[in-house]
Amino acid sequence: MAAKIIVACGSGVATSQTVASKVRHLLDARGVEADVQAVEIKNLRQALRGADAYISVVKTDESFPTPVFNGVAFLTGIGQEEELEELVKAISR
């Protein structure tokens, strides 16, 4: 079964869609099956139900039981490989 990954930003449109698309391509290139969804931050709690990972583009004061990854790394490419490695480990368990 494919892992469920949530990417959230303020509006759920531009930045989270960009990061979600990039993560999909990176995981596809590694042969990792995942359902990567971009959502609006106000819908985050609901979207995280049953999720295997959360890629955060904006900071919140909340903590989540789901493993959280740095979305800015995927947006800028800085630290992307390390973050991708950790993401793959988390969703492969």
Coordinates of C-alpha atoms in Angstrom, one line a residue:
M1 CA 0.0 0.0 0.0
A2 CA 1.2 3.5 -0.9
A3 CA 2.4 5.8 1.9
K4 CA 0.3 8.9 2.5
I5 CA 2.3 12.1 2.6
I6 CA 0.7 15.5 3.4
V7 CA 2.3 18.8 2.3
A8 CA 0.8 21.9 3.8
C9 CA 1.1 25.6 3.2
G10 CA -1.0 28.7 3.9
S11 CA -3.4 28.3 0.9
G12 CA -2.7 24.7 -0.2
V13 CA -2.2 26.0 -3.8
A14 CA 1.2 27.3 -4.9
T15 CA 4.0 26.3 -2.5
S16 CA 2.5 23.1 -1.2
Q17 CA 1.6 22.0 -4.8
T18 CA 5.1 22.7 -5.9
V19 CA 6.7 20.8 -3.1
A20 CA 4.2 17.9 -3.4
S21 CA 5.0 17.6 -7.2
K22 CA 8.7 17.6 -6.5
V23 CA 8.5 15.0 -3.8
R24 CA 6.3 12.8 -6.1
H25 CA 9.0 12.9 -8.8
L26 CA 11.8 12.3 -6.3
L27 CA 10.0 9.3 -4.8
D28 CA 9.0 7.9 -8.3
A29 CA 12.7 8.1 -9.3
R30 CA 13.5 5.9 -6.4
G31 CA 10.7 3.5 -7.0
V32 CA 8.9 4.5 -3.8
E33 CA 5.1 4.4 -4.1
A34 CA 3.4 7.3 -2.2
D35 CA 0.2 9.3 -2.3
V36 CA 1.5 12.9 -1.9
Q37 CA -1.3 15.4 -1.2
A38 CA -1.1 19.2 -0.9
V39 CA -3.5 20.8 1.6
E40 CA -4.3 24.1 3.1
I41 CA -2.9 24.6 6.6
K42 CA -6.3 25.1 8.1
N43 CA -7.2 21.5 7.0
L44 CA -4.0 20.0 8.2
R45 CA -5.4 18.1 11.3
Q46 CA -8.0 16.3 9.3
A47 CA -5.6 15.6 6.4
L48 CA -3.0 14.0 8.8
R49 CA -5.5 11.3 9.8
G50 CA -3.9 8.1 8.6
A51 CA -0.9 10.0 7.1
D52 CA 2.6 8.4 7.3
A53 CA 4.5 11.7 6.9
Y54 CA 3.9 15.5 7.0
I55 CA 6.1 17.9 4.9
S56 CA 5.8 21.3 6.5
V57 CA 6.2 24.4 4.4
V58 CA 5.0 26.9 7.1
K59 CA 5.8 26.7 10.8
T60 CA 3.1 26.1 13.3
D61 CA 3.2 26.0 17.1
E62 CA 1.4 22.6 17.0
S63 CA 3.1 19.3 17.4
F64 CA 1.9 16.2 15.5
P65 CA 2.3 12.4 16.1
T66 CA 3.1 12.1 12.4
P67 CA 6.8 12.4 11.4
V68 CA 7.4 16.0 10.2
F69 CA 9.9 17.0 7.4
N70 CA 11.2 20.3 6.2
G71 CA 9.4 21.4 3.1
V72 CA 11.7 24.3 2.5
A73 CA 14.5 21.8 1.7
F74 CA 12.4 20.5 -1.2
L75 CA 11.5 24.0 -2.3
T76 CA 15.0 25.3 -2.4
G77 CA 17.0 22.2 -2.8
I78 CA 19.2 23.0 0.2
G79 CA 19.4 19.9 2.4
Q80 CA 17.0 18.2 0.0
E81 CA 18.9 14.9 -0.3
E82 CA 19.2 14.5 3.5
E83 CA 15.5 15.3 4.0
L84 CA 14.5 12.9 1.2
E85 CA 16.6 10.1 2.8
E86 CA 14.8 10.6 6.1
L87 CA 11.4 10.7 4.5
V88 CA 12.0 7.4 2.6
K89 CA 13.2 5.8 5.8
A90 CA 10.1 7.0 7.7
I91 CA 7.6 5.8 5.1
S92 CA 9.3 2.5 4.5
R93 CA 8.8 1.2 8.0

